[in-house]
């Protein structure tokens, strides 16, 4: 159990550089199963989700080495189509190996991914799409069994623009016979990054980043080098922390266009934002205004920044309304924020936060990765000492978050 102790009220000042994107790296790592030649992936973050994905890929017969943000890998000639429960259970994104495995070998047996704190997180859209590609789908004793002697391209409409379903189906369709069209597809930057990686390996994908993606099947993918995009959620977390503490922080190594929704909302609070080529300067101010937030699929406000923004709004001038439309249970950080003195009422997927400048340190517990980040931000804002009980959530998605915050002037330590 990791305890993070924070003494609040310091303004953050300085510069921080973000790492490669967790949510781009995980699907790209899974996609290496499709490649017949070695791959070298750059800007890979050193986080536990990546090392868990690496272990999962090793269990399918991949040789790999991760060092200094570079992941070198090669598939063995014999590929095991089995993704074991204990590995799959550690990482929701493990289900992303299903599409590549069945496309490459004609068979996959992947543990049915468990839900997690933020929601049940079914994979029905993945399975429905697999069936449309001519894959037979069976679920038995906690495993999903996929079989296909050949995948056939098809037209697939996604009932919801699911990021994971779009990624899984795009990867499977790269080796299908004929053309696949994904309609109502997710358009997140991480989808574009995955499509760019696959195309560089010899795939033929167009339309990524829009709601319709067309994949012309090819016979095989080669290998090569690729650098994943910077992590927009890690960047957004630092930007919100800077604004919430009234500090002045330059967040560098970002692709600013990936942060448009957050920049717009921070400006609405009165925070001063300067957007450069590859960096964003955030100048917070005390007495920033309350704003309303509604999470939406990209290019809407990202659900992965909702918890962090709630922490900031707890200290705003005025009342904010937050609507979480993506996950059914992504408000677990709110009761913990209330322990710090935040004034919040929740009605289903809507929360009303009445800003207060009287947040006081307390003992709080994280329930998931972004809730942990939210509670750290609230601790930076609160009078006195806050301890955040975080059993490994932060490390799943942030490398050196606490160390970087300390460099920016926070009084924070990991016990
Ligand atoms: C990805 O999860 C991200 N994870 C999540 O980030 C992110 O919150 C989410 O996309 C939304 O942007 C990775 O990329 C590894 P979805 P994913 O499929 O693919 C429902 C973080 O903090 N749904 O778009 O699982 C689902 O229940 C994580 O970094 C179905 O109903 O998200 C959810 O309510 C958290 N059936 C909604 O769609 C399906 O078959 C969005 O899920 C699939 C999804």
Tab-separated table of C-alpha atoms and ligand atoms in Angstrom:
chain	number	residue	atom	x	y	z
A	1	UNK	CA	0.000	0.000	0.000
A	2	UNK	CA	1.512	3.316	-1.071
A	3	UNK	CA	0.757	6.431	0.941
A	4	UNK	CA	1.296	9.863	-0.558
A	5	UNK	CA	1.593	12.692	1.975
A	6	UNK	CA	1.021	16.266	0.824
A	7	UNK	CA	1.174	19.576	2.663
A	8	UNK	CA	-0.959	21.913	0.583
A	9	UNK	CA	-1.125	25.573	-0.423
A	10	UNK	CA	2.167	25.732	-2.364
A	11	UNK	CA	1.836	27.311	-5.813
A	12	UNK	CA	3.415	25.108	-8.501
A	13	UNK	CA	6.102	26.815	-10.564
A	14	UNK	CA	8.548	25.627	-13.217
A	15	UNK	CA	8.559	23.268	-16.187
A	16	UNK	CA	7.617	19.617	-16.631
A	17	UNK	CA	8.026	17.395	-19.696
A	18	UNK	CA	5.392	14.713	-20.355
A	19	UNK	CA	6.047	11.075	-21.264
A	20	UNK	CA	4.669	8.986	-24.104
A	21	UNK	CA	0.961	8.246	-24.034
A	22	UNK	CA	-0.187	5.209	-22.006
A	23	UNK	CA	-3.368	4.942	-24.088
A	24	UNK	CA	-1.420	5.066	-27.345
A	25	UNK	CA	1.387	2.735	-26.210
A	26	UNK	CA	-0.903	-0.081	-25.005
A	27	UNK	CA	-2.749	-0.668	-28.326
A	28	UNK	CA	0.492	-0.180	-30.322
A	29	UNK	CA	2.203	-2.815	-28.150
A	30	UNK	CA	-0.709	-5.194	-28.770
A	31	UNK	CA	-0.469	-4.489	-32.516
A	32	UNK	CA	3.130	-5.768	-32.618
A	33	UNK	CA	1.592	-9.289	-32.559
A	34	UNK	CA	0.597	-8.610	-36.182
A	35	UNK	CA	4.167	-7.810	-37.261
A	36	UNK	CA	6.320	-10.499	-38.870
A	37	UNK	CA	9.544	-8.538	-38.389
A	38	UNK	CA	11.061	-6.902	-35.278
A	39	UNK	CA	9.660	-3.568	-34.050
A	40	UNK	CA	11.301	-0.716	-32.173
A	41	UNK	CA	8.810	1.538	-30.385
A	42	UNK	CA	9.954	4.891	-28.985
A	43	UNK	CA	8.577	7.261	-26.337
A	44	UNK	CA	7.117	4.305	-24.409
A	45	UNK	CA	6.324	5.329	-20.802
A	46	UNK	CA	7.805	3.390	-17.869
A	47	UNK	CA	4.518	2.616	-16.104
A	48	UNK	CA	3.100	-0.589	-14.671
A	49	UNK	CA	0.380	-0.910	-17.331
A	50	UNK	CA	3.152	-1.122	-19.950
A	51	UNK	CA	5.169	-3.705	-17.990
A	52	UNK	CA	1.981	-5.751	-17.498
A	53	UNK	CA	1.274	-5.595	-21.247
A	54	UNK	CA	4.892	-6.611	-21.876
A	55	UNK	CA	4.428	-9.690	-19.636
A	56	UNK	CA	1.186	-10.552	-21.419
A	57	UNK	CA	2.887	-10.310	-24.819
A	58	UNK	CA	5.788	-12.428	-23.547
A	59	UNK	CA	3.215	-15.132	-22.652
A	60	UNK	CA	2.107	-15.186	-26.311
A	61	UNK	CA	5.712	-15.791	-27.412
A	62	UNK	CA	7.115	-12.301	-27.892
A	63	UNK	CA	10.740	-11.483	-27.101
A	64	UNK	CA	11.074	-7.909	-25.885
A	65	UNK	CA	13.274	-5.428	-24.083
A	66	UNK	CA	12.076	-2.155	-22.596
A	67	UNK	CA	14.810	0.296	-21.675
A	68	UNK	CA	15.079	4.066	-21.691
A	69	UNK	CA	11.570	4.538	-23.162
A	70	UNK	CA	12.371	2.217	-26.060
A	71	UNK	CA	10.550	-1.107	-26.553
A	72	UNK	CA	12.221	-3.593	-28.884
A	73	UNK	CA	10.284	-6.732	-29.714
A	74	UNK	CA	9.974	-9.672	-32.045
A	75	UNK	CA	7.324	-12.371	-32.262
A	76	UNK	CA	8.506	-15.974	-31.949
A	77	UNK	CA	7.727	-18.258	-34.902
A	78	UNK	CA	5.433	-20.225	-32.560
A	79	UNK	CA	2.760	-17.853	-31.210
A	80	UNK	CA	0.657	-18.937	-28.248
A	81	UNK	CA	-2.892	-17.755	-28.651
A	82	UNK	CA	-3.574	-17.740	-24.947
A	83	UNK	CA	-3.769	-14.721	-22.685
A	84	UNK	CA	-3.939	-16.012	-19.150
A	85	UNK	CA	-6.402	-14.817	-16.547
A	86	UNK	CA	-3.926	-13.553	-13.970
A	87	UNK	CA	-2.088	-11.424	-16.555
A	88	UNK	CA	-5.289	-10.295	-18.272
A	89	UNK	CA	-6.865	-9.471	-14.957
A	90	UNK	CA	-4.134	-6.987	-14.060
A	91	UNK	CA	-4.795	-4.862	-17.100
A	92	UNK	CA	-8.107	-4.052	-18.777
A	93	UNK	CA	-6.348	-3.177	-22.008
A	94	UNK	CA	-5.146	-6.804	-22.189
A	95	UNK	CA	-8.239	-7.510	-24.250
A	96	UNK	CA	-6.569	-5.563	-27.074
A	97	UNK	CA	-4.454	-8.656	-27.852
A	98	UNK	CA	-7.613	-10.534	-28.931
A	99	UNK	CA	-7.960	-8.919	-32.371
A	100	UNK	CA	-4.275	-9.190	-33.327
A	101	UNK	CA	-4.016	-12.804	-32.076
A	102	UNK	CA	-7.000	-14.114	-34.037
A	103	UNK	CA	-5.990	-12.142	-37.156
A	104	UNK	CA	-2.413	-13.442	-37.033
A	105	UNK	CA	-3.026	-17.081	-35.989
A	106	UNK	CA	-6.736	-17.787	-36.579
A	107	UNK	CA	-7.316	-18.464	-32.895
A	108	UNK	CA	-7.313	-16.547	-29.602
A	109	UNK	CA	-8.295	-17.473	-26.071
A	110	UNK	CA	-8.301	-14.357	-23.927
A	111	UNK	CA	-9.586	-13.990	-20.389
A	112	UNK	CA	-12.836	-12.052	-20.294
A	113	UNK	CA	-11.705	-8.669	-18.921
A	114	UNK	CA	-13.093	-7.830	-15.518
A	115	UNK	CA	-14.860	-4.583	-14.881
A	116	UNK	CA	-13.213	-2.074	-12.622
A	117	UNK	CA	-14.161	0.672	-10.218
A	118	UNK	CA	-15.348	3.107	-12.887
A	119	UNK	CA	-17.784	0.737	-14.512
A	120	UNK	CA	-18.685	-2.709	-15.742
A	121	UNK	CA	-16.866	-2.037	-19.033
A	122	UNK	CA	-18.333	-4.798	-21.239
A	123	UNK	CA	-16.727	-5.870	-24.537
A	124	UNK	CA	-19.956	-6.631	-26.419
A	125	UNK	CA	-19.082	-4.152	-29.191
A	126	UNK	CA	-15.710	-5.846	-29.712
A	127	UNK	CA	-17.385	-9.280	-29.962
A	128	UNK	CA	-20.180	-8.087	-32.248
A	129	UNK	CA	-17.572	-6.622	-34.587
A	130	UNK	CA	-15.439	-9.778	-34.504
A	131	UNK	CA	-18.473	-11.813	-35.598
A	132	UNK	CA	-19.010	-9.419	-38.525
A	133	UNK	CA	-15.437	-10.216	-39.616
A	134	UNK	CA	-16.276	-13.932	-39.818
A	135	UNK	CA	-14.767	-14.810	-36.440
A	136	UNK	CA	-16.639	-17.343	-34.336
A	137	UNK	CA	-17.011	-16.070	-30.766
A	138	UNK	CA	-17.559	-18.268	-27.722
A	139	UNK	CA	-17.488	-17.313	-24.057
A	140	UNK	CA	-16.831	-20.113	-21.589
A	141	UNK	CA	-15.587	-20.245	-18.013
A	142	UNK	CA	-14.325	-16.694	-18.029
A	143	UNK	CA	-12.572	-16.852	-21.380
A	144	UNK	CA	-13.417	-15.442	-24.788
A	145	UNK	CA	-12.567	-17.947	-27.531
A	146	UNK	CA	-12.137	-16.545	-31.055
A	147	UNK	CA	-11.687	-18.761	-34.130
A	148	UNK	CA	-11.488	-17.976	-37.831
A	149	UNK	CA	-9.806	-19.752	-40.704
A	150	UNK	CA	-9.946	-16.487	-42.587
A	151	UNK	CA	-11.214	-13.033	-41.679
A	152	UNK	CA	-13.474	-11.323	-44.183
A	153	UNK	CA	-13.798	-7.554	-44.411
A	154	UNK	CA	-17.238	-6.156	-43.629
A	155	UNK	CA	-19.187	-3.015	-42.773
A	156	UNK	CA	-19.406	-2.609	-38.977
A	157	UNK	CA	-21.488	0.004	-37.176
A	158	UNK	CA	-20.436	0.638	-33.573
A	159	UNK	CA	-23.427	1.389	-31.318
A	160	UNK	CA	-21.054	3.558	-29.250
A	161	UNK	CA	-17.733	5.088	-30.398
A	162	UNK	CA	-15.792	2.747	-28.107
A	163	UNK	CA	-12.038	3.400	-28.119
A	164	UNK	CA	-11.102	-0.234	-27.383
A	165	UNK	CA	-13.583	-1.728	-29.840
A	166	UNK	CA	-12.369	0.620	-32.589
A	167	UNK	CA	-8.753	-0.373	-31.873
A	168	UNK	CA	-9.411	-4.134	-31.629
A	169	UNK	CA	-11.462	-4.217	-34.848
A	170	UNK	CA	-9.062	-1.969	-36.775
A	171	UNK	CA	-6.161	-4.277	-35.843
A	172	UNK	CA	-8.077	-7.448	-36.761
A	173	UNK	CA	-9.242	-5.964	-40.083
A	174	UNK	CA	-5.674	-5.174	-41.226
A	175	UNK	CA	-5.199	-8.861	-42.192
A	176	UNK	CA	-8.784	-9.599	-43.285
A	177	UNK	CA	-9.634	-10.426	-46.925
A	178	UNK	CA	-11.241	-7.358	-48.490
A	179	UNK	CA	-12.411	-4.046	-47.129
A	180	UNK	CA	-13.709	-3.224	-43.651
A	181	UNK	CA	-15.571	-0.025	-42.819
A	182	UNK	CA	-15.915	0.967	-39.161
A	183	UNK	CA	-18.798	3.405	-38.748
A	184	UNK	CA	-19.422	5.539	-35.650
A	185	UNK	CA	-15.787	4.776	-34.773
A	186	UNK	CA	-13.911	6.503	-31.941
A	187	UNK	CA	-11.762	9.446	-33.085
A	188	UNK	CA	-9.343	9.856	-30.163
A	189	UNK	CA	-5.720	10.861	-30.987
A	190	UNK	CA	-4.639	7.409	-29.756
A	191	UNK	CA	-6.729	5.817	-32.544
A	192	UNK	CA	-4.894	7.966	-35.117
A	193	UNK	CA	-1.554	6.968	-33.563
A	194	UNK	CA	-2.428	3.260	-33.805
A	195	UNK	CA	-3.508	3.666	-37.448
A	196	UNK	CA	-0.261	5.504	-38.228
A	197	UNK	CA	1.749	2.696	-36.635
A	198	UNK	CA	-0.154	-0.005	-38.552
A	199	UNK	CA	0.189	1.868	-41.855
A	200	UNK	CA	3.910	2.242	-41.269
A	201	UNK	CA	4.031	-1.561	-40.849
A	202	UNK	CA	2.310	-2.061	-44.211
A	203	UNK	CA	-1.398	-1.798	-43.382
A	204	UNK	CA	-3.820	0.225	-45.506
A	205	UNK	CA	-6.033	2.302	-43.195
A	206	UNK	CA	-7.726	5.617	-43.972
A	207	UNK	CA	-10.109	7.866	-42.032
A	208	UNK	CA	-8.628	7.387	-38.549
A	209	UNK	CA	-9.551	10.435	-36.491
A	210	UNK	CA	-12.986	10.626	-38.117
A	211	UNK	CA	-16.100	8.577	-37.317
A	212	UNK	CA	-15.576	6.336	-40.356
A	213	UNK	CA	-12.420	4.268	-40.749
A	214	UNK	CA	-11.736	2.166	-43.870
A	215	UNK	CA	-9.275	-0.737	-43.698
A	216	UNK	CA	-8.139	-2.565	-46.862
A	217	UNK	CA	-6.893	-5.984	-45.741
A	218	UNK	CA	-3.280	-6.909	-46.604
A	219	UNK	CA	-1.538	-10.286	-46.453
A	220	UNK	CA	1.022	-9.418	-43.763
A	221	UNK	CA	2.638	-6.611	-41.782
A	222	UNK	CA	6.397	-6.141	-41.622
A	223	UNK	CA	8.143	-4.417	-38.689
A	224	UNK	CA	10.079	-1.216	-38.132
A	225	UNK	CA	10.407	1.841	-35.922
A	226	UNK	CA	7.663	4.048	-34.516
A	227	UNK	CA	7.390	6.815	-31.903
A	228	UNK	CA	4.128	7.105	-29.959
A	229	UNK	CA	2.467	10.465	-29.246
A	230	UNK	CA	2.872	12.296	-25.924
A	231	UNK	CA	0.371	11.636	-23.147
A	232	UNK	CA	-2.388	14.270	-23.331
A	233	UNK	CA	-3.939	13.065	-20.052
A	234	UNK	CA	-0.650	13.294	-18.149
A	235	UNK	CA	-0.165	16.783	-19.649
A	236	UNK	CA	-3.711	17.777	-18.686
A	237	UNK	CA	-3.154	16.555	-15.142
A	238	UNK	CA	-0.172	18.894	-14.696
A	239	UNK	CA	-2.049	21.775	-16.354
A	240	UNK	CA	-4.983	21.379	-13.953
A	241	UNK	CA	-2.651	21.098	-10.947
A	242	UNK	CA	-0.918	24.332	-11.994
A	243	UNK	CA	-4.220	26.184	-12.462
A	244	UNK	CA	-5.727	24.824	-9.228
A	245	UNK	CA	-2.751	25.980	-7.114
A	246	UNK	CA	-2.545	29.403	-8.796
A	247	UNK	CA	0.932	28.595	-10.060
A	248	UNK	CA	2.829	29.132	-13.306
A	249	UNK	CA	3.909	25.955	-15.089
A	250	UNK	CA	5.157	25.224	-18.598
A	251	UNK	CA	4.099	21.719	-19.687
A	252	UNK	CA	6.408	20.689	-22.524
A	253	UNK	CA	6.707	17.846	-25.040
A	254	UNK	CA	2.962	18.009	-25.802
A	255	UNK	CA	0.927	18.140	-29.027
A	256	UNK	CA	-1.237	21.169	-28.120
A	257	UNK	CA	-4.039	20.267	-30.528
A	258	UNK	CA	-4.712	17.164	-28.390
A	259	UNK	CA	-5.552	19.432	-25.450
A	260	UNK	CA	-8.032	21.836	-27.067
A	261	UNK	CA	-11.026	20.876	-24.856
A	262	UNK	CA	-9.021	21.384	-21.648
A	263	UNK	CA	-7.428	24.642	-22.844
A	264	UNK	CA	-10.899	26.000	-23.661
A	265	UNK	CA	-12.354	25.052	-20.255
A	266	UNK	CA	-9.337	26.340	-18.293
A	267	UNK	CA	-9.603	29.668	-20.141
A	268	UNK	CA	-13.301	29.790	-19.167
A	269	UNK	CA	-12.234	29.631	-15.498
A	270	UNK	CA	-10.064	32.710	-16.114
A	271	UNK	CA	-6.773	30.764	-16.141
A	272	UNK	CA	-4.257	32.309	-18.523
A	273	UNK	CA	-2.993	29.819	-21.127
A	274	UNK	CA	-0.270	30.406	-23.738
A	275	UNK	CA	-0.061	27.711	-26.418
A	276	UNK	CA	3.342	27.176	-28.104
A	277	UNK	CA	4.630	24.735	-30.717
A	278	UNK	CA	5.210	21.802	-28.362
A	279	UNK	CA	4.437	23.342	-24.969
A	280	UNK	CA	1.612	24.989	-23.047
A	281	UNK	CA	2.169	27.659	-20.362
A	282	UNK	CA	-0.469	27.705	-17.606
A	283	UNK	CA	-0.704	30.762	-15.343
A	284	UNK	CA	-3.243	30.124	-12.606
A	285	UNK	CA	-4.949	32.806	-10.636
A	286	UNK	CA	-6.638	32.717	-7.252
A	287	UNK	CA	-10.396	33.169	-7.331
A	288	UNK	CA	-10.795	31.331	-10.665
A	289	UNK	CA	-14.372	30.843	-11.821
A	290	UNK	CA	-16.583	27.744	-11.715
A	291	UNK	CA	-17.434	26.137	-15.097
A	292	UNK	CA	-19.683	23.312	-16.287
A	293	UNK	CA	-18.129	20.154	-17.739
A	294	UNK	CA	-19.695	17.397	-19.826
A	295	UNK	CA	-17.458	14.470	-20.790
A	296	UNK	CA	-17.889	13.308	-24.398
A	297	UNK	CA	-16.065	11.130	-26.927
A	298	UNK	CA	-13.211	13.015	-28.649
A	299	UNK	CA	-13.133	15.885	-29.547
A	300	UNK	CA	-15.323	16.492	-26.491
A	301	UNK	CA	-13.955	16.945	-22.974
A	302	UNK	CA	-12.061	13.716	-22.098
A	303	UNK	CA	-13.510	11.549	-19.337
A	304	UNK	CA	-9.925	10.831	-18.212
A	305	UNK	CA	-9.562	14.453	-17.049
A	306	UNK	CA	-12.952	14.679	-15.315
A	307	UNK	CA	-11.764	13.610	-11.859
A	308	UNK	CA	-8.771	15.970	-11.933
A	309	UNK	CA	-10.981	18.881	-13.037
A	310	UNK	CA	-13.491	18.150	-10.236
A	311	UNK	CA	-10.679	18.689	-7.721
A	312	UNK	CA	-9.929	22.083	-9.250
A	313	UNK	CA	-13.623	23.060	-9.329
A	314	UNK	CA	-13.941	22.240	-5.621
A	315	UNK	CA	-11.888	25.420	-5.067
A	316	UNK	CA	-13.561	27.621	-7.699
A	317	UNK	CA	-15.670	30.739	-7.196
A	318	UNK	CA	-19.229	29.606	-7.847
A	319	UNK	CA	-21.088	26.401	-8.612
A	320	UNK	CA	-20.143	23.879	-11.344
A	321	UNK	CA	-22.174	21.103	-12.932
A	322	UNK	CA	-20.233	18.018	-14.067
A	323	UNK	CA	-21.866	15.406	-16.294
A	324	UNK	CA	-20.042	12.114	-16.893
A	325	UNK	CA	-21.517	10.528	-20.034
A	326	UNK	CA	-18.875	7.854	-20.766
A	327	UNK	CA	-18.669	5.652	-17.650
A	328	UNK	CA	-21.539	4.840	-15.315
A	329	UNK	CA	-19.542	4.959	-12.112
A	330	UNK	CA	-16.769	7.489	-12.502
A	331	UNK	CA	-17.583	9.680	-9.495
A	332	UNK	CA	-15.827	7.617	-6.808
A	333	UNK	CA	-13.391	10.465	-6.179
A	334	UNK	CA	-16.242	12.796	-5.111
A	335	UNK	CA	-16.933	11.317	-1.636
A	336	UNK	CA	-13.179	11.518	-1.005
A	337	UNK	CA	-13.093	15.182	-2.124
A	338	UNK	CA	-15.929	15.818	0.340
A	339	UNK	CA	-13.696	14.508	3.142
A	340	UNK	CA	-11.410	17.448	2.287
A	341	UNK	CA	-14.325	19.852	2.688
A	342	UNK	CA	-15.607	20.014	-0.887
A	343	UNK	CA	-19.324	20.772	-1.190
A	344	UNK	CA	-20.672	18.247	-3.709
A	345	UNK	CA	-24.014	16.600	-4.425
A	346	UNK	CA	-24.395	13.744	-6.933
A	347	UNK	CA	-27.511	12.820	-8.894
A	348	UNK	CA	-26.760	9.793	-11.134
A	349	UNK	CA	-24.251	10.904	-13.744
A	350	UNK	CA	-24.404	14.552	-12.724
A	351	UNK	CA	-22.463	16.189	-9.890
A	352	UNK	CA	-22.967	19.708	-8.558
A	353	UNK	CA	-19.871	21.245	-6.964
A	354	UNK	CA	-20.209	24.439	-4.921
A	355	UNK	CA	-16.714	25.908	-4.852
A	356	UNK	CA	-15.153	26.747	-1.499
A	357	UNK	CA	-11.804	28.133	-0.405
A	358	UNK	CA	-11.922	26.049	2.745
A	359	UNK	CA	-10.427	22.716	1.706
A	360	UNK	CA	-8.619	21.092	4.619
A	361	UNK	CA	-6.182	18.189	4.595
A	362	UNK	CA	-7.561	14.722	5.432
A	363	UNK	CA	-6.961	11.022	4.927
A	364	UNK	CA	-8.401	9.897	1.580
A	365	UNK	CA	-8.332	6.732	-0.499
A	366	UNK	CA	-7.945	6.376	-4.273
A	367	UNK	CA	-10.295	4.068	-6.176
A	368	UNK	CA	-8.698	4.233	-9.643
A	369	UNK	CA	-5.906	5.840	-11.588
A	370	UNK	CA	-7.467	9.242	-12.348
A	371	UNK	CA	-9.201	9.441	-8.959
A	372	UNK	CA	-5.727	9.109	-7.397
A	373	UNK	CA	-4.507	12.052	-9.499
A	374	UNK	CA	-7.607	14.030	-8.506
A	375	UNK	CA	-6.962	13.485	-4.798
A	376	UNK	CA	-3.306	14.499	-5.161
A	377	UNK	CA	-4.413	17.757	-6.815
A	378	UNK	CA	-6.953	18.369	-4.032
A	379	UNK	CA	-4.180	17.739	-1.480
A	380	UNK	CA	-2.050	20.395	-3.191
A	381	UNK	CA	-4.948	22.833	-2.815
A	382	UNK	CA	-5.947	22.033	0.786
A	383	UNK	CA	-4.780	23.705	3.983
A	384	UNK	CA	-2.664	21.315	6.055
A	385	UNK	CA	-1.689	17.707	5.407
A	386	UNK	CA	-3.453	15.210	3.171
A	387	UNK	CA	-2.567	11.536	2.909
A	388	UNK	CA	-3.707	9.678	-0.199
A	389	UNK	CA	-3.924	5.897	0.100
A	390	UNK	CA	-3.038	4.700	-3.373
A	391	UNK	CA	-2.410	0.990	-3.899
A	392	UNK	CA	-0.446	1.300	-7.092
A	393	UNK	CA	-3.006	3.230	-9.127
A	394	UNK	CA	-0.798	6.253	-9.856
A	395	UNK	CA	2.080	4.121	-11.122
A	396	UNK	CA	-0.274	2.441	-13.575
A	397	UNK	CA	-0.494	5.611	-15.615
A	398	UNK	CA	2.026	8.163	-14.377
A	399	UNK	CA	5.761	7.748	-14.137
A	400	UNK	CA	7.240	10.158	-11.542
A	401	UNK	CA	4.076	12.212	-10.923
A	402	UNK	CA	5.017	12.885	-7.295
A	403	UNK	CA	8.686	13.503	-8.126
A	404	UNK	CA	7.706	16.003	-10.829
A	405	UNK	CA	5.225	17.788	-8.554
A	406	UNK	CA	7.972	18.066	-5.919
A	407	UNK	CA	10.278	19.658	-8.532
A	408	UNK	CA	7.481	22.132	-9.260
A	409	UNK	CA	7.462	23.156	-5.596
A	410	UNK	CA	4.873	20.865	-4.023
A	411	UNK	CA	5.463	19.544	-0.546
A	412	UNK	CA	4.803	15.897	-1.383
A	413	UNK	CA	6.373	12.584	-0.504
A	414	UNK	CA	5.649	8.926	-1.113
A	415	UNK	CA	5.799	6.879	2.116
B	1	LIG	C1	-10.149	3.649	-23.204
B	1	LIG	O1	-10.826	2.656	-22.452
B	1	LIG	C2	-9.079	4.201	-22.276
B	1	LIG	N1	-8.134	3.148	-21.922
B	1	LIG	C3	-9.724	4.783	-21.024
B	1	LIG	O2	-8.686	5.348	-20.223
B	1	LIG	C4	-10.688	5.891	-21.451
B	1	LIG	O3	-11.342	6.395	-20.312
B	1	LIG	C5	-11.722	5.330	-22.440
B	1	LIG	O4	-11.038	4.729	-23.562
B	1	LIG	C6	-12.660	6.388	-22.967
B	1	LIG	O5	-11.933	7.398	-23.601
B	1	LIG	C7	-7.170	2.808	-22.811
B	1	LIG	O6	-7.081	3.349	-23.899
B	1	LIG	C8	-6.218	1.737	-22.389
B	1	LIG	P1	-14.394	2.572	-24.291
B	1	LIG	P2	-11.911	1.688	-23.198
B	1	LIG	O7	-14.423	1.238	-24.924
B	1	LIG	O8	-11.422	1.372	-24.557
B	1	LIG	C9	-18.749	1.178	-23.028
B	1	LIG	C10	-7.467	5.753	-18.262
B	1	LIG	O9	-7.759	6.325	-17.191
B	1	LIG	N2	-18.466	-0.017	-23.867
B	1	LIG	O10	-14.371	3.789	-25.155
B	1	LIG	O11	-12.227	0.577	-22.273
B	1	LIG	C11	-17.922	1.153	-21.752
B	1	LIG	O12	-18.575	0.404	-20.760
B	1	LIG	C12	-8.463	4.804	-18.911
B	1	LIG	O13	-6.396	5.908	-18.877
B	1	LIG	C13	-19.495	-0.926	-24.073
B	1	LIG	O14	-20.616	-0.758	-23.586
B	1	LIG	O15	-13.164	2.677	-23.296
B	1	LIG	C14	-17.821	2.602	-21.389
B	1	LIG	O16	-18.988	2.975	-20.672
B	1	LIG	C15	-9.731	4.661	-18.097
B	1	LIG	N3	-19.242	-2.032	-24.819
B	1	LIG	C16	-17.817	3.307	-22.744
B	1	LIG	O17	-18.294	2.361	-23.704
B	1	LIG	C17	-18.011	-2.263	-25.376
B	1	LIG	O18	-17.844	-3.284	-26.068
B	1	LIG	C18	-16.440	3.779	-23.185
B	1	LIG	O19	-15.615	2.650	-23.251
B	1	LIG	C19	-16.975	-1.327	-25.153
B	1	LIG	C20	-17.221	-0.205	-24.391
